[in-house]
CSV table of C-alpha atoms in Angstrom, one decimal:
chain,number,residue,atom,x,y,z
A,9,MET,CA,-33.3,20.2,-8.6
A,10,ALA,CA,-34.4,19.6,-5.1
A,11,GLU,CA,-38.0,18.3,-5.2
A,12,GLU,CA,-36.0,15.1,-6.4
A,13,PHE,CA,-34.1,14.1,-3.4
A,14,ASP,CA,-35.4,12.8,-0.1
A,15,LYS,CA,-33.5,16.2,2.3
A,16,VAL,CA,-34.6,12.7,5.3
A,17,ALA,CA,-33.0,9.8,3.0
A,18,VAL,CA,-30.6,12.7,2.3
A,19,LEU,CA,-29.6,12.9,6.4
A,20,ARG,CA,-30.2,10.0,7.8
A,21,ARG,CA,-27.6,8.2,4.5
A,22,THR,CA,-24.4,10.1,6.7
A,23,GLN,CA,-23.1,7.8,9.6
A,24,TYR,CA,-24.1,11.5,13.0
A,25,PHE,CA,-27.1,12.0,11.7
A,26,GLN,CA,-28.1,7.5,10.2
A,27,ASP,CA,-30.1,6.7,14.5
A,28,MET,CA,-32.1,9.3,14.9
A,29,THR,CA,-35.7,9.7,14.2
A,30,TYR,CA,-37.7,10.3,11.5
A,31,ARG,CA,-38.6,14.2,13.7
A,32,HIS,CA,-35.8,14.9,14.1
A,33,LEU,CA,-34.5,14.6,11.4
A,34,SER,CA,-37.0,16.2,9.4
A,35,SER,CA,-36.0,19.3,11.4
A,36,LEU,CA,-33.3,19.4,10.4
A,37,ALA,CA,-33.8,18.1,6.7
A,38,GLU,CA,-36.4,22.0,6.7
A,39,CYS,CA,-32.9,24.1,6.9
A,40,LEU,CA,-31.3,22.3,4.0
A,41,VAL,CA,-30.5,24.7,0.7
A,42,TYR,CA,-30.1,23.0,-2.4
A,43,LYS,CA,-26.9,24.1,-4.9
A,44,ASP,CA,-25.3,22.6,-8.0
A,45,PHE,CA,-21.4,22.9,-8.5
A,46,ALA,CA,-20.4,22.8,-12.1
A,47,ASP,CA,-16.6,21.0,-12.5
A,48,GLY,CA,-14.1,22.0,-10.9
A,49,GLU,CA,-16.0,25.0,-9.5
A,50,ILE,CA,-14.8,26.1,-5.7
A,51,LEU,CA,-16.6,24.4,-2.7
A,52,ALA,CA,-14.7,26.3,0.1
A,53,ASN,CA,-11.7,26.5,0.1
A,54,GLU,CA,-8.5,25.6,2.1
A,55,GLY,CA,-7.9,28.5,5.0
A,56,GLU,CA,-11.1,30.7,4.2
A,57,PRO,CA,-13.7,30.9,7.2
A,58,ARG,CA,-15.9,28.2,6.6
A,59,ALA,CA,-19.8,28.2,9.0
A,60,LYS,CA,-21.6,25.1,6.8
A,61,ALA,CA,-21.3,21.2,6.0
A,62,PHE,CA,-22.5,19.9,2.9
A,63,PHE,CA,-24.4,16.6,1.5
A,64,ILE,CA,-23.2,15.3,-1.4
A,65,VAL,CA,-26.2,13.2,-3.1
A,66,GLN,CA,-24.7,13.4,-6.1
A,67,GLY,CA,-21.0,13.1,-7.9
A,68,GLU,CA,-17.7,13.8,-6.7
A,69,VAL,CA,-15.9,15.9,-4.3
A,70,GLN,CA,-11.5,16.6,-4.8
A,71,ARG,CA,-10.5,17.7,-2.0
A,72,THR,CA,-5.8,19.5,-1.8
A,73,LYS,CA,-3.7,20.6,0.1
A,74,LEU,CA,-1.1,23.1,-0.4
A,75,VAL,CA,2.1,22.0,0.4
A,76,ASP,CA,5.5,24.0,0.1
A,77,GLY,CA,3.6,25.3,-2.8
A,78,GLN,CA,2.2,22.4,-4.4
A,79,LYS,CA,-0.9,20.8,-3.9
A,80,MET,CA,-2.0,18.3,-2.9
A,81,VAL,CA,-4.8,15.6,-3.7
A,82,ILE,CA,-5.9,14.6,-0.5
A,83,ASP,CA,-9.1,12.4,-1.2
A,84,VAL,CA,-12.1,12.5,-3.2
A,85,ALA,CA,-15.1,12.5,-1.1
A,86,LYS,CA,-18.8,10.5,-2.7
A,87,THR,CA,-21.7,10.6,-2.9
A,88,GLY,CA,-23.3,10.2,0.8
A,89,THR,CA,-20.6,12.1,2.1
A,90,CYS,CA,-21.0,14.8,4.9
A,91,LEU,CA,-17.7,17.2,4.8
A,92,GLY,CA,-17.0,19.8,7.5
A,93,LEU,CA,-19.2,18.7,10.3
A,94,LEU,CA,-17.6,20.3,12.8
A,95,HIS,CA,-18.4,23.8,11.2
A,96,LEU,CA,-21.6,23.1,12.2
A,97,LEU,CA,-20.4,24.4,15.3
A,98,ASN,CA,-17.3,26.3,14.3
A,99,GLU,CA,-16.6,28.9,12.3
A,100,ASP,CA,-13.9,27.8,12.4
A,101,PRO,CA,-11.1,27.6,8.7
A,102,SER,CA,-11.3,25.2,5.6
A,103,PHE,CA,-8.9,22.3,6.7
A,104,ALA,CA,-8.8,21.9,2.6
A,105,THR,CA,-9.8,22.7,-0.6
A,106,ALA,CA,-13.2,21.4,-2.1
A,107,THR,CA,-13.7,21.3,-5.9
A,108,ALA,CA,-16.4,19.7,-7.4
A,109,VAL,CA,-15.4,16.7,-10.2
A,110,GLY,CA,-18.1,17.0,-12.9
A,111,GLN,CA,-21.5,17.3,-12.2
A,112,VAL,CA,-22.4,17.2,-8.3
A,113,LYS,CA,-25.0,18.5,-6.3
A,114,VAL,CA,-25.0,19.0,-2.8
A,115,PHE,CA,-27.4,19.8,0.1
A,116,TYR,CA,-25.6,22.7,2.9
A,117,LEU,CA,-26.7,23.1,6.4
A,118,GLY,CA,-25.7,26.5,7.8
A,119,SER,CA,-24.1,26.6,11.1
A,120,LYS,CA,-26.6,29.4,12.4
A,121,GLU,CA,-29.3,27.4,11.3
A,122,PHE,CA,-28.1,23.9,12.8
A,123,SER,CA,-27.9,26.1,15.8
A,124,LYS,CA,-31.2,27.3,15.9
A,125,VAL,CA,-32.6,23.8,15.7
A,126,LEU,CA,-31.4,23.3,18.1
A,127,VAL,CA,-31.9,25.7,20.4
A,128,ASP,CA,-36.1,25.4,19.3
A,129,GLU,CA,-35.1,21.5,19.9
A,130,PRO,CA,-34.2,20.6,22.9
A,131,LEU,CA,-34.4,16.6,22.7
A,132,LEU,CA,-33.0,17.0,18.8
A,133,SER,CA,-29.7,18.5,20.8
A,134,ARG,CA,-29.4,15.6,23.1
A,135,ALA,CA,-29.5,12.7,19.7
A,136,PHE,CA,-27.2,14.9,17.9
A,137,THR,CA,-25.3,15.1,21.9
A,138,TYR,CA,-25.8,11.2,22.2
A,139,THR,CA,-24.6,10.5,18.2
A,140,LEU,CA,-21.4,12.4,18.6
A,141,ALA,CA,-20.8,10.9,22.8
A,142,LYS,CA,-21.0,7.1,20.6
A,143,LYS,CA,-19.1,8.2,18.4
A,144,VAL,CA,-16.3,8.3,20.8
A,145,ARG,CA,-16.7,5.5,22.3
A,146,GLN,CA,-16.2,3.8,20.1
A,147,PHE,CA,-13.0,5.4,19.7
A,148,SER,CA,-12.0,5.0,23.0
A,149,LYS,CA,-12.5,1.0,22.6
A,150,ILE,CA,-10.4,0.6,20.4
A,151,LEU,CA,-7.3,2.4,21.5
A,152,PRO,CA,-4.4,1.1,23.3
A,153,LYS,CA,-3.8,1.6,26.5
A,154,GLN,CA,-1.8,4.0,27.3
A,155,ASP,CA,1.4,4.4,30.1
A,156,HIS,CA,0.4,7.8,31.7
A,157,SER,CA,4.3,7.5,34.0
A,158,THR,CA,7.5,9.8,33.0
A,159,ASP,CA,8.7,7.4,31.6
A,160,SER,CA,9.5,9.6,27.7
A,161,LYS,CA,10.7,7.5,25.7
A,162,PRO,CA,9.6,7.6,21.6
A,163,ARG,CA,6.5,4.7,20.9
A,164,VAL,CA,6.0,3.3,18.1
A,165,VAL,CA,3.7,0.8,17.0
A,166,LEU,CA,4.6,-1.5,14.4
A,167,TYR,CA,1.7,-3.0,11.8
A,168,ASP,CA,1.3,-6.3,10.6
A,169,SER,CA,3.8,-8.0,13.3
A,170,LYS,CA,4.9,-11.6,13.8
A,171,SER,CA,6.8,-13.3,16.3
A,172,TYR,CA,10.0,-12.7,13.5
A,173,TRP,CA,9.2,-8.8,13.9
A,174,VAL,CA,8.8,-8.8,17.8
A,175,GLN,CA,11.6,-11.1,17.8
A,176,GLN,CA,14.5,-8.6,15.6
A,177,PHE,CA,12.9,-5.4,16.6
A,178,ASN,CA,13.5,-5.6,20.4
A,179,ARG,CA,16.4,-7.2,19.6
A,180,VAL,CA,17.9,-4.2,17.8
A,181,ASN,CA,15.6,-1.9,20.5
A,182,GLU,CA,18.2,-2.9,22.5
A,183,ALA,CA,21.2,-3.4,21.3
A,184,GLU,CA,21.4,-0.1,20.0
A,185,ASN,CA,20.4,1.0,22.9
A,186,LEU,CA,17.5,3.3,21.3
A,187,GLY,CA,15.4,3.4,23.2
A,188,PHE,CA,11.9,3.1,22.3
A,189,GLU,CA,7.9,2.0,23.8
A,190,ILE,CA,7.8,-0.6,20.7
A,191,HIS,CA,3.6,-1.2,20.5
A,192,TYR,CA,3.3,-4.7,18.2
A,193,VAL,CA,-0.1,-4.9,16.7
A,194,ASN,CA,-1.2,-7.8,15.2
A,195,GLU,CA,-4.0,-6.5,13.1
A,196,ARG,CA,-2.4,-4.7,9.8
A,197,LEU,CA,-2.9,-0.7,9.1
A,198,SER,CA,-5.9,0.2,7.5
A,199,PRO,CA,-9.0,3.1,8.6
A,200,ALA,CA,-10.0,0.6,11.0
A,201,THR,CA,-6.8,0.1,13.0
A,202,ALA,CA,-5.6,3.8,12.5
A,203,THR,CA,-6.6,4.7,16.1
A,204,LEU,CA,-4.1,2.7,17.8
A,205,ALA,CA,-1.1,4.4,17.2
A,206,GLU,CA,-3.1,7.5,19.1
A,207,GLY,CA,0.7,8.2,20.8
A,208,ALA,CA,3.2,6.6,18.8
A,209,VAL,CA,5.5,9.0,16.9
A,210,ALA,CA,5.3,7.0,13.9
A,211,VAL,CA,4.1,4.2,12.3
A,212,ILE,CA,6.2,1.2,11.0
A,213,CYS,CA,4.1,-0.2,8.5
A,214,PHE,CA,5.0,-3.5,6.0
A,215,VAL,CA,4.1,-3.9,2.3
A,216,ASN,CA,0.3,-5.1,2.2
A,217,ASP,CA,-0.3,-2.4,4.9
A,218,ASP,CA,-3.5,0.3,3.8
A,219,ALA,CA,-1.5,3.2,4.1
A,220,SER,CA,-4.6,5.4,2.1
A,221,ALA,CA,-5.4,8.1,2.7
A,222,ALA,CA,-8.7,7.5,4.3
A,223,SER,CA,-5.2,5.6,7.1
A,224,LEU,CA,-3.1,9.0,6.7
A,225,ARG,CA,-6.5,10.7,7.5
A,226,ILE,CA,-6.9,8.9,11.2
A,227,LEU,CA,-2.8,9.1,11.9
A,228,ALA,CA,-2.5,13.0,11.3
A,229,ASP,CA,-5.6,13.0,13.7
A,230,VAL,CA,-4.2,10.7,16.7
A,231,GLY,CA,-0.6,12.8,16.6
A,232,VAL,CA,1.6,10.6,14.4
A,233,GLN,CA,3.8,12.5,12.5
A,234,MET,CA,5.7,9.5,10.7
A,235,ILE,CA,6.0,6.0,8.6
A,236,SER,CA,8.8,4.1,8.5
A,237,MET,CA,7.8,1.4,5.7
A,238,ARG,CA,9.5,-1.8,6.3
A,239,CYS,CA,10.6,-2.5,2.8
A,240,ALA,CA,11.8,-0.6,-0.1
A,241,GLY,CA,8.8,-0.4,-1.7
A,242,TYR,CA,6.5,2.0,-0.4
A,243,ASP,CA,2.8,2.1,-3.5
A,244,ARG,CA,0.4,0.9,-1.3
A,245,VAL,CA,1.1,4.8,0.5
A,246,ASP,CA,-1.2,7.8,-1.2
A,247,LEU,CA,2.2,10.4,-1.1
A,248,GLN,CA,0.8,13.6,-1.4
A,249,ALA,CA,-1.8,12.4,1.1
A,250,SER,CA,1.6,12.1,3.3
A,251,ARG,CA,2.8,16.1,2.7
A,252,ALA,CA,-0.5,17.1,3.0
A,253,PHE,CA,-0.9,15.1,6.6
A,254,GLY,CA,2.5,16.0,7.1
A,255,LEU,CA,3.3,13.0,7.5
A,256,LEU,CA,7.2,11.6,6.9
A,257,VAL,CA,7.4,8.5,4.5
A,258,THR,CA,10.6,6.8,5.0
A,259,ARG,CA,12.2,3.5,4.0
A,260,VAL,CA,14.5,0.9,3.9
A,261,PRO,CA,16.2,1.2,0.8
A,262,ALA,CA,18.4,-1.7,1.2
A,263,TYR,CA,18.1,-4.6,3.8
A,264,SER,CA,19.6,-7.7,2.0
A,265,PRO,CA,20.0,-7.8,-2.0
A,266,TYR,CA,21.7,-10.4,-1.8
A,267,ALA,CA,18.3,-13.2,0.0
A,268,VAL,CA,16.1,-12.2,-3.1
A,269,ALA,CA,18.2,-12.2,-5.8
A,270,GLU,CA,19.3,-15.4,-3.9
A,271,HIS,CA,15.9,-16.3,-3.9
A,272,ALA,CA,14.9,-15.6,-8.0
A,273,MET,CA,17.7,-17.5,-8.8
A,274,SER,CA,16.3,-20.8,-6.9
A,275,LEU,CA,12.7,-20.4,-8.1
A,276,CYS,CA,14.9,-20.6,-11.6
A,277,LEU,CA,16.9,-23.5,-11.0
A,278,SER,CA,13.6,-25.1,-9.1
A,279,LEU,CA,11.7,-24.1,-12.2
A,280,ASN,CA,14.2,-25.9,-14.4
A,281,ARG,CA,15.1,-28.9,-12.9
A,282,HIS,CA,11.2,-29.9,-11.1
A,283,LEU,CA,12.9,-29.9,-8.0
A,284,CYS,CA,10.0,-29.6,-6.3
A,285,ARG,CA,7.8,-32.4,-8.2
A,286,ALA,CA,10.9,-34.3,-8.0
A,287,SER,CA,11.5,-34.4,-4.5
A,288,GLN,CA,7.6,-35.4,-4.3
A,289,ARG,CA,7.8,-38.2,-6.2
A,290,THR,CA,10.9,-39.9,-4.3
A,291,ARG,CA,8.8,-39.3,-1.3
A,292,GLU,CA,6.4,-41.3,-2.3
A,293,TYR,CA,9.3,-44.2,-4.2
A,294,ASP,CA,8.6,-43.0,-7.3
A,295,PHE,CA,12.0,-42.8,-9.5
A,296,ARG,CA,11.1,-42.1,-12.4
A,297,LEU,CA,13.3,-39.3,-14.5
A,298,GLU,CA,10.3,-38.4,-16.6
A,299,GLY,CA,8.7,-35.5,-17.2
A,300,LEU,CA,11.6,-34.0,-15.3
A,301,LEU,CA,13.8,-33.2,-17.8
A,302,GLY,CA,15.4,-29.5,-17.4
A,303,PHE,CA,18.2,-27.2,-19.4
A,304,ASP,CA,21.7,-26.2,-19.0
A,305,MET,CA,21.8,-22.7,-17.4
A,306,TYR,CA,25.8,-22.4,-19.3
A,307,GLY,CA,25.1,-20.3,-21.9
A,308,LYS,CA,21.1,-19.1,-22.0
A,309,THR,CA,20.5,-16.0,-22.9
A,310,VAL,CA,18.6,-14.6,-19.3
A,311,GLY,CA,17.1,-10.9,-19.5
A,312,VAL,CA,16.9,-8.9,-16.5
A,313,LEU,CA,14.3,-6.1,-15.8
A,314,GLY,CA,15.6,-3.5,-13.7
A,315,THR,CA,18.9,-3.8,-12.7
A,316,GLY,CA,18.6,-1.4,-8.9
A,317,ARG,CA,21.3,-3.6,-6.3
A,318,ILE,CA,19.2,-6.7,-6.6
A,319,GLY,CA,18.4,-7.1,-9.7
A,320,GLN,CA,22.9,-6.4,-9.7
A,321,ILE,CA,23.3,-9.4,-7.8
A,322,PHE,CA,21.2,-11.3,-9.9
A,323,ILE,CA,23.3,-10.2,-12.4
A,324,ASP,CA,26.8,-11.9,-10.9
A,325,ILE,CA,25.1,-15.3,-9.8
A,326,CYS,CA,23.4,-15.7,-13.6
A,327,LEU,CA,27.3,-15.2,-14.7
A,328,GLY,CA,29.2,-17.4,-12.5
A,329,PHE,CA,26.6,-20.2,-15.0
A,330,GLY,CA,28.6,-18.9,-17.3
A,331,CYS,CA,24.8,-17.2,-18.8
A,332,LYS,CA,24.1,-14.3,-21.6
A,333,ILE,CA,22.7,-10.6,-19.6
A,334,ILE,CA,20.9,-8.9,-21.5
A,335,ALA,CA,19.2,-6.4,-19.4
A,336,TYR,CA,17.0,-3.0,-19.5
A,337,ASP,CA,16.7,-0.1,-17.3
A,338,LYS,CA,15.8,3.8,-17.4
A,339,PHE,CA,19.2,4.2,-15.7
A,340,PRO,CA,21.1,2.2,-17.1
A,341,SER,CA,24.2,1.4,-14.0
A,342,LYS,CA,27.3,3.0,-14.8
A,343,ALA,CA,29.2,-0.3,-13.1
A,344,LEU,CA,27.6,-2.7,-15.2
A,345,ILE,CA,28.4,-1.3,-18.2
A,346,GLU,CA,32.3,-0.9,-16.8
A,347,ALA,CA,31.9,-4.2,-16.5
A,348,GLY,CA,32.0,-5.0,-19.7
A,349,ASN,CA,29.5,-8.9,-19.0
A,350,VAL,CA,25.9,-6.9,-19.8
A,351,GLN,CA,24.9,-5.8,-22.8
A,352,TYR,CA,21.8,-2.5,-22.2
A,353,VAL,CA,19.0,-2.7,-24.9
A,354,THR,CA,15.3,-2.2,-24.9
A,355,GLN,CA,12.5,-3.4,-22.9
A,356,GLU,CA,11.0,-5.0,-26.1
A,357,GLN,CA,14.4,-6.7,-27.1
A,358,VAL,CA,15.0,-8.3,-23.1
A,359,LEU,CA,11.2,-9.8,-23.9
A,360,ALA,CA,12.1,-11.0,-27.4
A,361,ASN,CA,15.2,-13.1,-26.9
A,362,SER,CA,15.9,-14.5,-23.7
A,363,ASP,CA,15.4,-17.9,-22.2
A,364,VAL,CA,14.8,-16.9,-19.4
A,365,ILE,CA,13.0,-12.8,-18.0
A,366,SER,CA,13.3,-12.5,-13.9
A,367,LEU,CA,11.3,-9.1,-13.0
A,368,HIS,CA,13.2,-6.5,-9.9
A,369,ALA,CA,11.7,-2.9,-11.7
A,370,PRO,CA,10.2,-1.6,-9.3
A,371,LEU,CA,6.7,-0.9,-9.8
A,372,LEU,CA,4.9,2.7,-10.9
A,373,PRO,CA,2.1,3.9,-14.0
A,374,GLU,CA,4.7,2.5,-16.5
A,375,THR,CA,5.7,-0.6,-15.5
A,376,HIS,CA,2.0,-1.3,-13.7
A,377,HIS,CA,1.1,-5.1,-16.3
A,378,MET,CA,5.1,-4.7,-18.4
A,379,ILE,CA,4.3,-8.9,-18.9
A,380,ASN,CA,1.0,-9.1,-20.1
A,381,ASP,CA,-0.6,-10.3,-23.2
A,382,ALA,CA,0.5,-8.1,-25.6
A,383,THR,CA,4.3,-9.1,-24.6
A,384,ILE,CA,4.2,-13.0,-23.6
A,385,ALA,CA,3.0,-13.1,-27.6
A,386,THR,CA,6.5,-11.6,-28.2
A,387,MET,CA,8.5,-14.0,-25.8
A,388,LYS,CA,10.8,-17.2,-26.5
A,389,GLN,CA,8.2,-19.8,-26.6
A,390,GLY,CA,9.4,-21.7,-23.3
A,391,VAL,CA,10.9,-18.9,-21.9
A,392,ILE,CA,10.7,-19.3,-17.8
A,393,ILE,CA,9.2,-15.6,-15.7
A,394,ILE,CA,10.8,-15.1,-11.8
A,395,ASN,CA,9.0,-12.4,-10.4
A,396,CYS,CA,10.9,-11.5,-7.1
A,397,GLY,CA,9.5,-7.6,-7.0
A,398,ARG,CA,6.6,-5.9,-7.3
A,399,GLY,CA,3.6,-8.6,-8.1
A,400,GLY,CA,1.7,-5.4,-9.8
A,401,LEU,CA,4.3,-6.0,-12.6
A,402,ILE,CA,2.4,-9.2,-14.1
A,403,ASP,CA,-0.9,-9.4,-15.1
A,404,THR,CA,-1.5,-12.3,-13.9
A,405,LYS,CA,-5.1,-13.2,-16.0
A,406,ALA,CA,-2.2,-13.1,-19.0
A,407,LEU,CA,0.0,-15.6,-17.4
A,408,ILE,CA,-2.1,-18.3,-16.6
A,409,ARG,CA,-2.7,-17.9,-20.3
A,410,GLY,CA,0.5,-17.8,-21.9
A,411,LEU,CA,0.9,-20.9,-19.6
A,412,THR,CA,-2.0,-22.2,-20.7
A,413,SER,CA,-1.1,-21.9,-24.6
A,414,GLY,CA,2.2,-23.7,-23.2
A,415,HIS,CA,3.7,-20.4,-24.6
A,416,VAL,CA,5.4,-19.2,-21.1
A,417,GLY,CA,7.3,-23.2,-20.1
A,418,GLY,CA,7.4,-22.1,-16.3
A,419,ALA,CA,6.8,-19.1,-13.8
A,420,GLY,CA,8.7,-18.8,-10.4
A,421,LEU,CA,6.3,-15.9,-8.6
A,422,ASP,CA,7.5,-14.1,-5.1
A,423,VAL,CA,4.5,-11.6,-5.5
A,424,TYR,CA,0.6,-11.6,-6.5
A,425,GLU,CA,0.0,-8.8,-7.9
A,426,ASN,CA,-3.1,-9.8,-5.2
A,427,GLU,CA,-1.9,-11.5,-1.9
A,428,SER,CA,-2.0,-8.6,0.5
A,429,GLU,CA,-6.1,-10.9,1.3
A,430,TYR,CA,-3.6,-13.9,1.4
A,431,PHE,CA,0.0,-13.9,2.3
A,432,PHE,CA,1.7,-13.8,5.6
A,433,ALA,CA,-1.9,-14.8,7.0
A,434,ASP,CA,-3.2,-19.0,7.0
A,435,PRO,CA,-6.7,-19.3,5.3
A,436,SER,CA,-6.2,-22.4,4.5
A,437,ALA,CA,-9.1,-23.8,6.6
A,438,HIS,CA,-11.2,-21.6,4.0
A,439,VAL,CA,-12.1,-21.5,0.7
A,440,VAL,CA,-10.0,-19.7,-1.7
A,441,GLN,CA,-12.2,-17.3,-3.4
A,442,ASP,CA,-8.8,-16.2,-5.5
A,443,GLN,CA,-9.6,-18.0,-9.0
A,444,ASP,CA,-6.4,-16.3,-10.7
A,445,LEU,CA,-5.2,-18.2,-7.3
A,446,SER,CA,-6.4,-21.0,-6.9
A,447,LEU,CA,-5.7,-21.5,-11.1
A,448,LEU,CA,-1.7,-20.1,-10.7
A,449,LEU,CA,-1.0,-22.9,-7.6
A,450,GLN,CA,-2.4,-25.6,-10.2
A,451,PHE,CA,0.4,-25.3,-13.1
A,452,PRO,CA,2.8,-27.6,-12.4
A,453,ASN,CA,5.4,-25.6,-14.0
A,454,VAL,CA,4.9,-23.0,-10.9
A,455,ILE,CA,6.6,-22.1,-8.0
A,456,LEU,CA,4.7,-19.9,-6.2
A,457,THR,CA,6.4,-18.8,-2.1
A,458,ALA,CA,4.3,-16.1,-0.4
A,459,HIS,CA,6.8,-13.0,-0.4
A,460,GLN,CA,9.6,-13.9,1.7
A,461,ALA,CA,12.4,-13.7,-0.8
A,462,PHE,CA,13.6,-11.5,1.4
A,463,PHE,CA,12.8,-13.8,4.5
A,464,THR,CA,16.7,-14.4,5.5
A,465,GLN,CA,17.8,-13.8,9.2
A,466,GLU,CA,20.0,-11.2,7.8
A,467,GLY,CA,17.3,-9.8,5.6
A,468,VAL,CA,14.7,-9.1,8.8
A,469,GLY,CA,17.2,-8.0,11.4
A,470,GLU,CA,18.8,-5.4,8.9
A,471,ILE,CA,14.9,-3.8,7.7
A,472,ALA,CA,14.5,-3.6,12.2
A,473,ARG,CA,17.4,-1.7,12.2
A,474,VAL,CA,17.4,0.7,9.5
A,475,SER,CA,13.4,0.8,10.2
A,476,LEU,CA,14.0,1.8,13.7
A,477,ASN,CA,17.2,4.4,12.9
A,478,ASN,CA,14.7,5.6,10.4
A,479,VAL,CA,12.7,7.1,13.3
A,480,LYS,CA,15.7,7.5,15.0
A,481,LYS,CA,17.0,10.5,13.1
A,482,PHE,CA,13.3,12.1,12.7
A,483,VAL,CA,14.1,12.2,16.5
A,484,GLU,CA,17.0,14.1,16.1
A,485,GLY,CA,15.3,16.3,13.9
A,486,ALA,CA,15.4,15.1,9.9
A,487,THR,CA,13.4,16.5,8.1
A,488,TYR,CA,11.7,15.7,4.6
A,489,GLN,CA,15.2,17.8,3.4
A,490,THR,CA,17.6,15.5,5.3
A,491,HIS,CA,16.6,12.2,6.3
A,492,PRO,CA,18.5,10.4,4.1
A,493,ASN,CA,15.7,7.2,3.6
A,494,VAL,CA,13.1,9.7,2.9
A,495,VAL,CA,10.1,8.9,0.4
A,496,LYS,CA,9.7,12.7,-1.7
A,497,CYS,CA,6.2,13.5,-3.5
A,498,ASP,CA,6.8,14.1,-7.1
């Protein structure tokens, strides 16, 4: 019932009305009309003229848009959200279809009623204009300075920049005469920083950038047309939203698979032979061997989950040590099968029969937390787990329990499921609030590197080359259907 809601409070909850006086809000509140929507009921249809704004007071509203005949989810608006503020000023067609998720309660304000109040209350009109002006001013303050010269170089914005990215991207841009104007932003992409890409044809993002629907909407609003991921993974990109907003997404499918595979083996050997502890001891003139006993890699069974290019190179390295290889992949490699030195088995068999397990699978809903309490329980006592793939492949709490019990003999990790707050930065002057991360770092049989497996001269150089050439192909006319490195939305 409408009586259970304070209409003035409903208006004040939204950012565009929160600074107005009670008198002004009371005048608007008299125009609010209450309405219930059942699950699945449509509040607004894409493309249909609309002359009202909705204020959600209870429930959630899903916004979808048709792209190539498919319904794409843009976002889900929650309690306290105002949908369609600008429809108070015009009757333009709705950008998207708004559908109730469960029971939804809203107040709506019609454009005619709003216009009448503005005429009757000149001070309210001034207050509303002032509020909009403040928002525009906040937007303009964080826009980068633009070069208004006649130079027509395509502008590209690279987020989460570091000195090594600047060096390599500038080198490739100059060496290959690509002609881009590259603007480097230290901050990661997020809804708060997306406006920094104003005027850019493309943004170049990394593994921990927030390419959520909220960020993508702003990117599209400021004219960005493409997202070039400078990595192979794209799990932090809302692909449905990218299609809905007309943003092409590309990736670097292979930069230096050797770098990642070699790093995985480095972690394995360092764990097995206790190299970190041994090095620290000798630096302190402690030359004992107690606690440093390892095992021969020769003859051991290594299980590989994911046999793409990186997984295949890791297998080649293991074969050089004389290991027996068992592997699982949803799409087995024909080359590995024909070579005859790798046995494809089920995922369960890999987990149960391996002395070392190395993860090279993509992060998908079906692979999320593939290493968990249940799967660890099936593994060999003392198993070594290596992860240079995606942090979300491992349930960290389950891994900690396995390490604590001794069932897991060691873990070599280059990724961590909650790494985004810490990796590629220096939070050493602050107390780490992530208890799981703190616990992991206390285990002597855990080696954690900060997502550096890709970090070789060859790897970083190839990432820069492919990322910029992905943008070049787009500028030259490559589309969702024709770009060789496009990320498809299933």
